[in-house]
């Protein structure tokens, strides 16, 4: 595996411009610190952290927008069923794991994000910055968990080894290291509770606030603990309970976010200009049925809305399209007119766009609700925590907790609605928590509301859909993948052509001994063990 490490990138970061490098520099699999190790001082170090925090979220100027489309718009956005593609030649919505697109997403991570994080983490250790090192350890876990949850075994512990081949780690080993790393970081944060890092505003997430990093690390640990619930329940419970006891996010003031500006924009503001996707039919069925006010924050009214299937007494001009439309349908039906685009702030070209949400308090409540459903110590009952998760999500987006009819949202018995007045609703799960229901029925409610609240974090929503089977969503209209039927979804991404060409022995070893099956989209990840 070749990793772009250039003197250009590091020097530009060093002087504070944070401009990206072009992609035609010599590629080296090496330790990035070797280029500037002697030059970095405490004065320059914060700029490296700033870059490390931006790049995993596709925010370094124009260079990130293409990879963002490849990672989000063309895969997780449509596999979480937040969006459906309208471009006739985009086959990923019909389950084709397009190798060239995956290659661009994969290479971006290892050439930019992983490199910047490693530099920031290792340099903090070299300079004796224990607190900042803990921050970068936490950030490493955040960044890498999204990659292993796409592919499974990946280069992790050997990244930057300076060799021609970079070995892979099993997903089980990676997750075990995640938990160890977060435990170490949390110990440092607790020892510095109430303090502030010298990073200041270069910490673009928390401005150096140690207590905020502590809550983020614990909430991340809780997320990952629930991820392994079906494959390693003991490991899941011990980490979930430890994270909750040490303190997770409780209010939206705890949320992990990155602000945008004209240099570091929300990448959706660029890719929405291309007119290649619209709101999914699943989102219409669920948000319309629940009369959910958040629809106005997520999506824009369709250019040509269909009022015939609106709820009684409610205007709902937001329209979805079912995923998996054929190329012929997309070429002949004006889906871009008939279905809803993202909400206005996501579509203003040349504008910074909305704040990027890394993790929010609402998710912490839904995670705790699921933990309580298992009988674990979660600081509340499943039903109460579920309700608080909904409330926090509504507050996050400026809503008062009522639905579009003005009734209390949390206690509503409303269920998803028909997409078009003829197609059945995606499910019958109500909003009001069904305390008398089965554990699976309650889990469906928790994950369905979590799916709504996570938007637009489709990577996490896609992972949870694979892990739990929820929310229940529409089948694809069509599939082009002979191995994946319309009522299934890809369980992972396939390895890239670059890996097979440049990291041949390592990727073949990973497929042969670590993956647990062939290099196909049907092979389940280690944690994907429910059914």
Short mmCIF file of C-alpha atoms in Angstrom, two decimals:
data_model
loop_
_atom_site.label_atom_id
_atom_site.label_comp_id
_atom_site.label_asym_id
_atom_site.label_seq_id
_atom_site.Cartn_x
_atom_site.Cartn_y
_atom_site.Cartn_z
CA UNK A 1 0.00 0.00 0.00
CA UNK A 2 1.39 3.36 -1.00
CA UNK A 3 0.72 6.39 1.14
CA UNK A 4 1.16 9.95 -0.11
CA UNK A 5 3.49 11.75 2.27
CA UNK A 6 4.87 14.94 0.79
CA UNK A 7 7.07 17.70 2.07
CA UNK A 8 4.61 20.07 0.42
CA UNK A 9 1.67 19.04 2.62
CA UNK A 10 3.59 19.19 5.85
CA UNK A 11 5.31 22.49 5.21
CA UNK A 12 2.06 24.17 4.20
CA UNK A 13 0.41 22.92 7.36
CA UNK A 14 3.42 24.09 9.33
CA UNK A 15 3.03 27.67 8.19
CA UNK A 16 -0.69 27.61 8.87
CA UNK A 17 -2.18 27.84 5.39
CA UNK A 18 -3.48 24.27 5.54
CA UNK A 19 -3.70 24.11 1.77
CA UNK A 20 -3.85 20.63 0.27
CA UNK A 21 -1.27 19.09 -2.01
CA UNK A 22 -1.94 17.89 -5.50
CA UNK A 23 -2.13 14.16 -6.11
CA UNK A 24 0.88 13.83 -8.44
CA UNK A 25 3.66 13.75 -5.90
CA UNK A 26 5.80 10.71 -5.31
CA UNK A 27 4.02 8.22 -3.09
CA UNK A 28 5.84 6.62 -0.21
CA UNK A 29 4.83 4.19 2.45
CA UNK A 30 6.80 5.74 5.24
CA UNK A 31 6.47 7.30 8.64
CA UNK A 32 5.31 10.89 7.96
CA UNK A 33 7.17 12.22 11.00
CA UNK A 34 10.50 11.56 9.33
CA UNK A 35 10.14 14.59 7.07
CA UNK A 36 9.71 17.25 9.73
CA UNK A 37 10.40 15.59 13.06
CA UNK A 38 13.22 17.95 13.95
CA UNK A 39 11.30 21.03 12.82
CA UNK A 40 8.10 20.65 14.81
CA UNK A 41 7.90 22.61 18.05
CA UNK A 42 5.10 23.43 20.45
CA UNK A 43 4.40 26.57 18.42
CA UNK A 44 3.79 24.69 15.19
CA UNK A 45 2.23 21.53 16.55
CA UNK A 46 -1.36 22.86 16.89
CA UNK A 47 -1.54 23.38 13.12
CA UNK A 48 -0.90 19.70 12.56
CA UNK A 49 -3.72 18.84 14.95
CA UNK A 50 -6.04 21.18 13.08
CA UNK A 51 -5.34 19.39 9.82
CA UNK A 52 -5.70 15.99 11.47
CA UNK A 53 -9.15 16.95 12.76
CA UNK A 54 -10.35 18.24 9.40
CA UNK A 55 -9.25 15.55 6.98
CA UNK A 56 -11.23 12.48 8.17
CA UNK A 57 -14.38 14.55 7.63
CA UNK A 58 -13.48 15.59 4.09
CA UNK A 59 -12.87 19.25 4.83
CA UNK A 60 -9.52 20.26 3.23
CA UNK A 61 -10.74 22.47 0.38
CA UNK A 62 -11.68 21.07 -3.03
CA UNK A 63 -9.57 17.93 -2.70
CA UNK A 64 -12.04 16.37 -0.29
CA UNK A 65 -15.22 16.81 -2.25
CA UNK A 66 -14.56 14.08 -4.78
CA UNK A 67 -13.64 11.51 -2.09
CA UNK A 68 -16.62 12.67 -0.03
CA UNK A 69 -18.92 11.85 -2.93
CA UNK A 70 -17.22 8.48 -3.40
CA UNK A 71 -17.46 7.61 0.29
CA UNK A 72 -20.84 9.05 1.24
CA UNK A 73 -23.04 9.92 -1.70
CA UNK A 74 -22.33 6.83 -3.78
CA UNK A 75 -22.24 4.23 -1.00
CA UNK A 76 -23.25 4.90 2.60
CA UNK A 77 -25.87 7.53 1.75
CA UNK A 78 -27.70 5.01 -0.43
CA UNK A 79 -27.02 1.94 1.74
CA UNK A 80 -28.37 3.73 4.79
CA UNK A 81 -31.29 4.68 2.52
CA UNK A 82 -31.05 8.36 3.36
CA UNK A 83 -30.74 9.15 -0.35
CA UNK A 84 -31.35 7.50 -3.70
CA UNK A 85 -29.32 8.25 -6.80
CA UNK A 86 -30.89 9.92 -9.82
CA UNK A 87 -27.94 9.75 -12.24
CA UNK A 88 -28.65 6.97 -14.79
CA UNK A 89 -25.07 5.66 -14.82
CA UNK A 90 -24.68 5.36 -11.04
CA UNK A 91 -24.97 1.65 -10.31
CA UNK A 92 -23.97 1.57 -6.64
CA UNK A 93 -27.61 2.15 -5.69
CA UNK A 94 -28.28 -1.16 -7.43
CA UNK A 95 -25.59 -2.85 -5.32
CA UNK A 96 -22.66 -2.69 -7.73
CA UNK A 97 -19.58 -2.05 -5.59
CA UNK A 98 -17.84 0.10 -8.18
CA UNK A 99 -14.13 -0.53 -7.71
CA UNK A 100 -12.85 2.78 -9.00
CA UNK A 101 -15.08 4.72 -6.64
CA UNK A 102 -14.08 2.63 -3.63
CA UNK A 103 -10.45 3.06 -4.62
CA UNK A 104 -10.77 6.84 -4.46
CA UNK A 105 -12.41 6.74 -1.03
CA UNK A 106 -9.88 4.27 0.38
CA UNK A 107 -6.84 6.09 -0.98
CA UNK A 108 -8.06 9.43 0.38
CA UNK A 109 -8.20 8.04 3.89
CA UNK A 110 -4.72 6.51 3.90
CA UNK A 111 -3.05 9.28 1.91
CA UNK A 112 -4.47 12.14 3.95
CA UNK A 113 -6.50 11.39 7.05
CA UNK A 114 -4.48 8.47 8.43
CA UNK A 115 -1.21 10.22 7.70
CA UNK A 116 -2.21 13.45 9.44
CA UNK A 117 -3.54 11.62 12.49
CA UNK A 118 -0.42 9.50 12.86
CA UNK A 119 1.79 12.54 12.61
CA UNK A 120 -0.21 14.45 15.22
CA UNK A 121 -0.41 11.50 17.61
CA UNK A 122 3.24 10.48 17.37
CA UNK A 123 4.57 14.02 17.53
CA UNK A 124 2.55 14.71 20.67
CA UNK A 125 4.22 11.71 22.28
CA UNK A 126 7.67 12.86 21.16
CA UNK A 127 7.11 16.35 22.54
CA UNK A 128 5.65 15.11 25.81
CA UNK A 129 2.16 16.46 25.18
CA UNK A 130 0.26 13.77 27.09
CA UNK A 131 -3.14 15.46 26.90
CA UNK A 132 -2.91 16.20 23.18
CA UNK A 133 -1.67 12.69 22.56
CA UNK A 134 -4.83 11.39 24.28
CA UNK A 135 -6.94 13.60 22.02
CA UNK A 136 -5.26 12.21 18.91
CA UNK A 137 -5.59 8.64 20.19
CA UNK A 138 -9.32 9.22 20.54
CA UNK A 139 -9.46 10.78 17.10
CA UNK A 140 -7.57 7.83 15.62
CA UNK A 141 -10.23 5.47 16.93
CA UNK A 142 -13.00 7.66 15.55
CA UNK A 143 -11.41 7.83 12.10
CA UNK A 144 -10.38 4.20 11.77
CA UNK A 145 -13.59 2.67 13.07
CA UNK A 146 -15.42 4.10 10.08
CA UNK A 147 -12.89 2.47 7.74
CA UNK A 148 -12.90 -0.97 9.33
CA UNK A 149 -16.71 -0.84 9.45
CA UNK A 150 -16.63 -0.45 5.66
CA UNK A 151 -14.02 -3.03 4.76
CA UNK A 152 -13.36 -5.27 7.78
CA UNK A 153 -9.65 -6.13 8.18
CA UNK A 154 -7.53 -3.12 7.20
CA UNK A 155 -3.97 -1.84 7.65
CA UNK A 156 -3.98 -0.42 11.17
CA UNK A 157 -1.19 -1.27 13.61
CA UNK A 158 1.47 -1.44 10.86
CA UNK A 159 0.48 1.75 9.04
CA UNK A 160 3.57 3.84 8.34
CA UNK A 161 5.96 0.93 8.87
CA UNK A 162 8.30 2.01 6.07
CA UNK A 163 8.04 -1.37 4.33
CA UNK A 164 6.87 -2.27 0.84
CA UNK A 165 4.00 -4.28 2.29
CA UNK A 166 1.70 -3.10 5.07
CA UNK A 167 0.04 -5.91 6.97
CA UNK A 168 -3.62 -5.97 7.89
CA UNK A 169 -5.19 -6.48 11.31
CA UNK A 170 -8.32 -8.50 11.89
CA UNK A 171 -11.37 -6.48 12.80
CA UNK A 172 -11.51 -8.22 16.16
CA UNK A 173 -7.93 -7.15 16.92
CA UNK A 174 -8.67 -3.61 15.76
CA UNK A 175 -11.71 -3.30 18.00
CA UNK A 176 -9.82 -4.69 20.97
CA UNK A 177 -7.19 -2.02 20.40
CA UNK A 178 -9.91 0.62 20.08
CA UNK A 179 -11.19 -0.22 23.56
CA UNK A 180 -7.69 -0.27 25.04
CA UNK A 181 -6.81 3.04 23.36
CA UNK A 182 -9.98 4.76 24.55
CA UNK A 183 -9.47 3.48 28.09
CA UNK A 184 -5.98 4.98 28.07
CA UNK A 185 -7.20 8.28 26.67
CA UNK A 186 -10.05 8.52 29.18
CA UNK A 187 -7.60 8.03 32.06
CA UNK A 188 -5.62 11.04 30.82
CA UNK A 189 -8.75 13.16 30.38
CA UNK A 190 -9.97 12.29 33.88
CA UNK A 191 -6.57 13.21 35.31
CA UNK A 192 -6.87 16.60 33.60
CA UNK A 193 -10.59 17.15 34.21
CA UNK A 194 -11.59 20.79 34.12
CA UNK A 195 -8.48 21.72 32.17
CA UNK A 196 -7.88 23.19 28.74
CA UNK A 197 -5.35 22.20 26.09
CA UNK A 198 -2.97 24.79 24.71
CA UNK A 199 -4.34 23.91 21.24
CA UNK A 200 -7.06 26.55 21.62
CA UNK A 201 -9.03 27.16 18.44
CA UNK A 202 -6.79 24.77 16.51
CA UNK A 203 -8.85 22.12 18.25
CA UNK A 204 -11.70 22.79 15.84
CA UNK A 205 -14.05 20.43 17.71
CA UNK A 206 -13.83 21.36 21.39
CA UNK A 207 -11.36 24.30 21.52
CA UNK A 208 -9.20 22.30 23.91
CA UNK A 209 -11.91 21.62 26.50
CA UNK A 210 -10.82 18.45 28.33
CA UNK A 211 -14.23 17.65 29.79
CA UNK A 212 -15.72 17.71 26.30
CA UNK A 213 -13.06 15.32 25.03
CA UNK A 214 -13.80 13.03 27.97
CA UNK A 215 -17.50 12.85 27.10
CA UNK A 216 -16.73 12.35 23.42
CA UNK A 217 -14.27 9.51 24.14
CA UNK A 218 -16.77 7.79 26.41
CA UNK A 219 -19.63 8.17 23.94
CA UNK A 220 -17.42 6.79 21.18
CA UNK A 221 -16.52 3.88 23.44
CA UNK A 222 -20.22 3.29 24.07
CA UNK A 223 -20.94 3.33 20.32
CA UNK A 224 -18.26 0.74 19.66
CA UNK A 225 -19.35 -1.37 22.63
CA UNK A 226 -22.85 -1.68 21.23
CA UNK A 227 -21.38 -2.46 17.82
CA UNK A 228 -19.88 -5.71 19.13
CA UNK A 229 -22.92 -6.72 21.19
CA UNK A 230 -23.85 -9.70 19.06
CA UNK A 231 -20.36 -11.12 18.65
CA UNK A 232 -18.80 -10.37 22.05
CA UNK A 233 -21.55 -9.56 24.56
CA UNK A 234 -19.25 -9.62 27.58
CA UNK A 235 -16.81 -7.22 25.97
CA UNK A 236 -19.71 -5.03 24.90
CA UNK A 237 -21.28 -4.87 28.35
CA UNK A 238 -18.07 -4.13 30.22
CA UNK A 239 -17.10 -1.30 27.88
CA UNK A 240 -20.61 0.11 27.66
CA UNK A 241 -21.03 0.25 31.43
CA UNK A 242 -17.55 1.71 31.93
CA UNK A 243 -18.21 4.42 29.34
CA UNK A 244 -21.56 5.35 30.86
CA UNK A 245 -20.10 5.44 34.37
CA UNK A 246 -17.25 7.73 33.28
CA UNK A 247 -19.67 10.16 31.64
CA UNK A 248 -21.10 10.35 28.13
CA UNK A 249 -22.79 13.21 26.28
CA UNK A 250 -25.94 14.38 28.04
CA UNK A 251 -26.95 17.59 26.24
CA UNK A 252 -26.41 19.26 22.89
CA UNK A 253 -23.81 21.51 24.47
CA UNK A 254 -21.70 18.35 24.61
CA UNK A 255 -22.00 17.65 20.87
CA UNK A 256 -18.85 17.10 18.83
CA UNK A 257 -19.03 19.37 15.79
CA UNK A 258 -16.75 21.13 13.34
CA UNK A 259 -17.73 24.59 12.18
CA UNK A 260 -17.49 25.49 8.52
CA UNK A 261 -16.10 28.51 6.70
CA UNK A 262 -15.21 29.34 3.11
CA UNK A 263 -11.97 27.38 3.39
CA UNK A 264 -13.41 24.35 5.17
CA UNK A 265 -16.90 23.85 3.81
CA UNK A 266 -19.51 21.18 4.28
CA UNK A 267 -18.87 19.03 1.21
CA UNK A 268 -22.57 18.51 0.56
CA UNK A 269 -22.74 22.15 -0.60
CA UNK A 270 -20.59 21.12 -3.57
CA UNK A 271 -21.95 17.71 -4.47
CA UNK A 272 -25.60 18.78 -4.27
CA UNK A 273 -24.84 21.10 -7.20
CA UNK A 274 -24.39 18.05 -9.39
CA UNK A 275 -28.02 16.92 -9.08
CA UNK A 276 -27.26 13.23 -8.69
CA UNK A 277 -29.37 12.17 -5.69
CA UNK A 278 -32.62 12.88 -3.90
CA UNK A 279 -34.50 11.95 -0.71
CA UNK A 280 -35.24 8.24 -0.35
CA UNK A 281 -38.70 6.75 -0.26
CA UNK A 282 -37.87 5.34 3.18
CA UNK A 283 -37.34 8.82 4.56
CA UNK A 284 -40.67 9.93 3.12
CA UNK A 285 -42.53 6.93 4.55
CA UNK A 286 -41.07 7.35 8.04
CA UNK A 287 -40.92 11.14 8.38
CA UNK A 288 -44.32 11.62 6.80
CA UNK A 289 -45.95 8.93 8.89
CA UNK A 290 -44.46 10.30 12.10
CA UNK A 291 -45.26 13.87 10.96
CA UNK A 292 -41.66 14.63 11.90
CA UNK A 293 -40.73 18.34 11.82
CA UNK A 294 -37.06 17.49 11.26
CA UNK A 295 -37.91 16.84 7.62
CA UNK A 296 -37.62 20.61 6.99
CA UNK A 297 -34.06 20.60 8.35
CA UNK A 298 -33.07 17.56 6.32
CA UNK A 299 -34.80 18.08 2.97
CA UNK A 300 -36.30 20.75 0.73
CA UNK A 301 -39.83 20.64 -0.70
CA UNK A 302 -39.94 18.92 -4.06
CA UNK A 303 -40.22 21.14 -7.12
CA UNK A 304 -43.39 19.24 -8.03
CA UNK A 305 -44.81 17.81 -4.80
CA UNK A 306 -47.67 15.32 -4.75
CA UNK A 307 -50.25 16.39 -2.19
CA UNK A 308 -52.57 13.41 -2.76
CA UNK A 309 -50.78 11.25 -0.18
CA UNK A 310 -50.20 13.92 2.48
CA UNK A 311 -51.41 13.19 6.03
CA UNK A 312 -54.88 14.50 6.79
CA UNK A 313 -54.72 18.17 7.69
CA UNK A 314 -50.93 18.37 7.13
CA UNK A 315 -49.08 19.81 4.16
CA UNK A 316 -46.11 17.56 3.39
CA UNK A 317 -44.36 18.68 0.17
CA UNK A 318 -41.36 16.43 0.78
CA UNK A 319 -41.15 13.55 -1.68
CA UNK A 320 -38.93 10.48 -1.83
CA UNK A 321 -37.95 7.94 -4.45
CA UNK A 322 -37.27 4.28 -3.88
CA UNK A 323 -33.69 3.11 -4.08
CA UNK A 324 -32.44 0.95 -6.92
CA UNK A 325 -34.14 2.65 -9.84
CA UNK A 326 -32.98 1.29 -13.18
CA UNK A 327 -30.93 3.40 -15.56
CA UNK A 328 -33.91 3.50 -17.93
CA UNK A 329 -36.20 4.81 -15.20
CA UNK A 330 -33.72 7.45 -14.14
CA UNK A 331 -33.26 8.54 -17.76
CA UNK A 332 -36.99 8.88 -18.43
CA UNK A 333 -38.49 10.02 -15.09
CA UNK A 334 -37.71 13.49 -13.74
CA UNK A 335 -36.75 12.34 -10.25
CA UNK A 336 -34.80 15.53 -9.59
CA UNK A 337 -38.06 17.43 -9.98
CA UNK A 338 -40.39 14.94 -8.36
CA UNK A 339 -38.25 14.10 -5.31
CA UNK A 340 -36.75 16.33 -2.63
CA UNK A 341 -33.21 17.63 -2.59
CA UNK A 342 -31.37 18.21 0.66
CA UNK A 343 -32.51 21.24 2.64
CA UNK A 344 -31.46 24.67 1.42
CA UNK A 345 -28.35 25.20 3.57
CA UNK A 346 -26.82 22.04 2.06
CA UNK A 347 -27.37 23.25 -1.50
CA UNK A 348 -25.92 26.77 -1.51
CA UNK A 349 -22.90 26.54 -3.78
CA UNK A 350 -20.04 28.75 -2.62
CA UNK A 351 -21.47 28.86 0.91
CA UNK A 352 -19.74 27.19 3.88
CA UNK A 353 -22.80 25.06 4.59
CA UNK A 354 -24.06 23.63 7.88
CA UNK A 355 -21.82 22.68 10.77
CA UNK A 356 -20.45 19.16 10.42
CA UNK A 357 -21.80 16.92 13.18
CA UNK A 358 -19.30 14.36 14.45
CA UNK A 359 -21.41 12.92 17.27
CA UNK A 360 -24.42 14.22 19.16
CA UNK A 361 -26.00 13.65 22.55
CA UNK A 362 -29.11 12.12 20.99
CA UNK A 363 -27.06 9.13 19.87
CA UNK A 364 -25.72 8.63 23.39
CA UNK A 365 -29.28 8.31 24.71
CA UNK A 366 -30.26 5.78 22.06
CA UNK A 367 -27.10 3.78 22.80
CA UNK A 368 -27.95 3.82 26.49
CA UNK A 369 -31.54 2.82 25.71
CA UNK A 370 -30.27 -0.24 23.89
CA UNK A 371 -27.91 -1.04 26.75
CA UNK A 372 -30.80 -0.77 29.21
CA UNK A 373 -32.85 -3.05 26.97
CA UNK A 374 -30.11 -5.66 27.52
CA UNK A 375 -30.40 -5.24 31.28
CA UNK A 376 -27.08 -3.44 31.59
CA UNK A 377 -26.42 -0.48 33.91
CA UNK A 378 -27.32 2.47 31.70
CA UNK A 379 -28.49 5.13 34.14
CA UNK A 380 -32.16 4.84 33.26
CA UNK A 381 -34.83 2.66 31.72
CA UNK A 382 -34.87 1.87 28.01
CA UNK A 383 -38.12 3.77 27.51
CA UNK A 384 -37.01 6.91 29.33
CA UNK A 385 -33.66 7.00 27.56
CA UNK A 386 -35.38 6.45 24.21
CA UNK A 387 -37.66 9.42 24.88
CA UNK A 388 -34.73 11.58 25.92
CA UNK A 389 -32.91 10.68 22.71
CA UNK A 390 -35.84 11.92 20.65
CA UNK A 391 -36.09 15.12 22.69
CA UNK A 392 -32.38 15.85 22.35
CA UNK A 393 -32.53 15.35 18.58
CA UNK A 394 -35.48 17.71 18.27
CA UNK A 395 -33.73 20.32 20.43
CA UNK A 396 -30.54 19.91 18.40
CA UNK A 397 -32.39 21.10 15.32
CA UNK A 398 -34.43 23.79 17.04
CA UNK A 399 -37.78 22.02 17.45
CA UNK A 400 -40.02 22.10 20.51
CA UNK A 401 -41.00 18.42 20.63
CA UNK A 402 -44.29 18.64 18.77
CA UNK A 403 -45.09 16.97 15.46
CA UNK A 404 -46.44 18.65 12.33
CA UNK A 405 -49.98 18.48 13.74
CA UNK A 406 -48.88 20.26 16.91
CA UNK A 407 -49.23 17.15 19.09
CA UNK A 408 -46.55 15.80 21.41
CA UNK A 409 -44.11 13.83 19.24
CA UNK A 410 -42.78 11.40 21.83
CA UNK A 411 -46.17 10.12 22.96
CA UNK A 412 -47.61 9.88 19.45
CA UNK A 413 -49.04 6.56 18.25
CA UNK A 414 -48.29 7.52 14.63
CA UNK A 415 -46.56 4.94 12.43
CA UNK A 416 -44.79 5.19 9.05
CA UNK A 417 -47.04 6.01 6.10
CA UNK A 418 -47.40 4.80 2.56
CA UNK A 419 -44.79 6.25 0.23
CA UNK A 420 -47.32 7.14 -2.45
CA UNK A 421 -50.75 6.20 -1.19
CA UNK A 422 -50.47 2.71 -2.70
CA UNK A 423 -47.14 1.23 -1.63
CA UNK A 424 -47.32 -0.16 1.94
CA UNK A 425 -45.44 1.70 4.66
CA UNK A 426 -41.96 0.48 5.49
CA UNK A 427 -43.00 -0.74 8.94
CA UNK A 428 -45.62 -0.45 11.67
CA UNK A 429 -43.31 0.78 14.45
CA UNK A 430 -44.98 3.64 16.37
CA UNK A 431 -43.21 6.61 17.90
CA UNK A 432 -44.56 6.08 21.43
CA UNK A 433 -42.37 3.55 23.21
CA UNK A 434 -44.04 0.16 23.38
CA UNK A 435 -43.03 -0.93 26.87
CA UNK A 436 -45.23 -4.03 26.53
CA UNK A 437 -43.66 -5.06 23.24
CA UNK A 438 -41.05 -7.71 22.67
CA UNK A 439 -37.37 -6.87 22.99
CA UNK A 440 -37.06 -6.90 19.19
CA UNK A 441 -40.02 -4.56 18.80
CA UNK A 442 -38.49 -2.14 21.27
CA UNK A 443 -35.09 -2.43 19.56
CA UNK A 444 -36.72 -1.59 16.24
CA UNK A 445 -38.15 1.57 17.75
CA UNK A 446 -34.81 2.58 19.27
CA UNK A 447 -32.85 2.06 16.06
CA UNK A 448 -35.52 3.65 13.86
CA UNK A 449 -35.43 6.86 15.89
CA UNK A 450 -31.66 6.64 16.05
CA UNK A 451 -31.59 6.35 12.23
CA UNK A 452 -33.59 9.57 11.97
CA UNK A 453 -31.40 11.37 14.51
CA UNK A 454 -28.10 10.30 12.95
CA UNK A 455 -28.88 12.00 9.62
CA UNK A 456 -26.75 12.83 7.63
CA UNK A 457 -24.15 10.50 9.21
CA UNK A 458 -24.92 7.72 6.77
CA UNK A 459 -21.78 5.74 7.59
CA UNK A 460 -22.99 5.15 11.12
CA UNK A 461 -26.57 4.54 10.00
CA UNK A 462 -25.39 1.98 7.44
CA UNK A 463 -23.32 0.17 10.07
CA UNK A 464 -26.25 0.05 12.48
CA UNK A 465 -28.56 -1.23 9.77
CA UNK A 466 -26.18 -4.15 9.15
CA UNK A 467 -25.67 -4.78 12.86
CA UNK A 468 -29.31 -4.78 13.95
CA UNK A 469 -31.44 -5.24 10.84
CA UNK A 470 -33.23 -1.96 11.63
CA UNK A 471 -34.86 0.20 10.61
CA UNK A 472 -37.00 -1.95 8.33
CA UNK A 473 -36.76 -0.28 4.94
CA UNK A 474 -38.03 -0.80 1.41
CA UNK A 475 -36.50 -3.41 -0.87
CA UNK A 476 -34.51 -2.14 -3.83
CA UNK A 477 -36.48 -1.67 -7.03
CA UNK A 478 -33.70 -3.50 -8.84
CA UNK A 479 -30.29 -5.04 -8.23
CA UNK A 480 -27.47 -5.49 -10.70
CA UNK A 481 -25.39 -7.58 -8.31
CA UNK A 482 -26.13 -11.30 -8.77
CA UNK A 483 -24.94 -12.00 -5.22
CA UNK A 484 -27.14 -9.42 -3.48
CA UNK A 485 -30.91 -9.56 -3.89
CA UNK A 486 -33.29 -6.61 -3.69
CA UNK A 487 -34.20 -7.42 -0.06
CA UNK A 488 -30.57 -7.45 1.11
CA UNK A 489 -27.77 -4.89 1.40
CA UNK A 490 -23.99 -5.15 0.96
CA UNK A 491 -22.38 -6.28 4.20
CA UNK A 492 -19.01 -4.70 3.42
CA UNK A 493 -16.99 -2.96 0.73
CA UNK A 494 -14.55 -4.93 -1.41
CA UNK A 495 -10.79 -4.29 -1.39
CA UNK A 496 -9.45 -1.93 -3.98
CA UNK A 497 -7.41 -2.39 -7.13
CA UNK A 498 -4.63 -0.27 -5.66
CA UNK A 499 -4.29 -2.63 -2.71
CA UNK A 500 -4.10 -5.67 -4.95
CA UNK A 501 -1.51 -3.95 -7.13
CA UNK A 502 0.68 -2.31 -4.48
CA UNK A 503 0.06 -4.26 -1.27
CA UNK A 504 -0.48 -7.64 -2.90
CA UNK A 505 0.85 -10.05 -0.30
CA UNK A 506 -0.80 -8.25 2.60
CA UNK A 507 -4.26 -8.00 1.07
CA UNK A 508 -4.18 -11.60 -0.11
CA UNK A 509 -3.18 -12.68 3.38
CA UNK A 510 -6.03 -10.67 4.82
CA UNK A 511 -8.56 -12.28 2.50
CA UNK A 512 -7.15 -15.74 3.14
CA UNK A 513 -6.89 -15.64 6.92
CA UNK A 514 -8.59 -12.58 8.42
CA UNK A 515 -11.73 -11.75 6.47
CA UNK A 516 -13.70 -14.93 7.11
CA UNK A 517 -14.91 -15.29 3.55
CA UNK A 518 -14.28 -14.20 -0.04
CA UNK A 519 -13.60 -10.60 -0.95
CA UNK A 520 -17.24 -9.93 -1.80
CA UNK A 521 -19.94 -7.60 -0.58
CA UNK A 522 -21.78 -10.57 0.93
CA UNK A 523 -19.07 -11.49 3.44
CA UNK A 524 -20.07 -10.27 6.88
CA UNK A 525 -17.77 -8.30 9.14
CA UNK A 526 -16.65 -9.72 12.48
CA UNK A 527 -19.25 -7.78 14.47
CA UNK A 528 -22.06 -8.48 11.98
CA UNK A 529 -23.22 -11.57 13.84
CA UNK A 530 -26.90 -11.11 14.70
CA UNK A 531 -28.31 -13.29 11.93
#
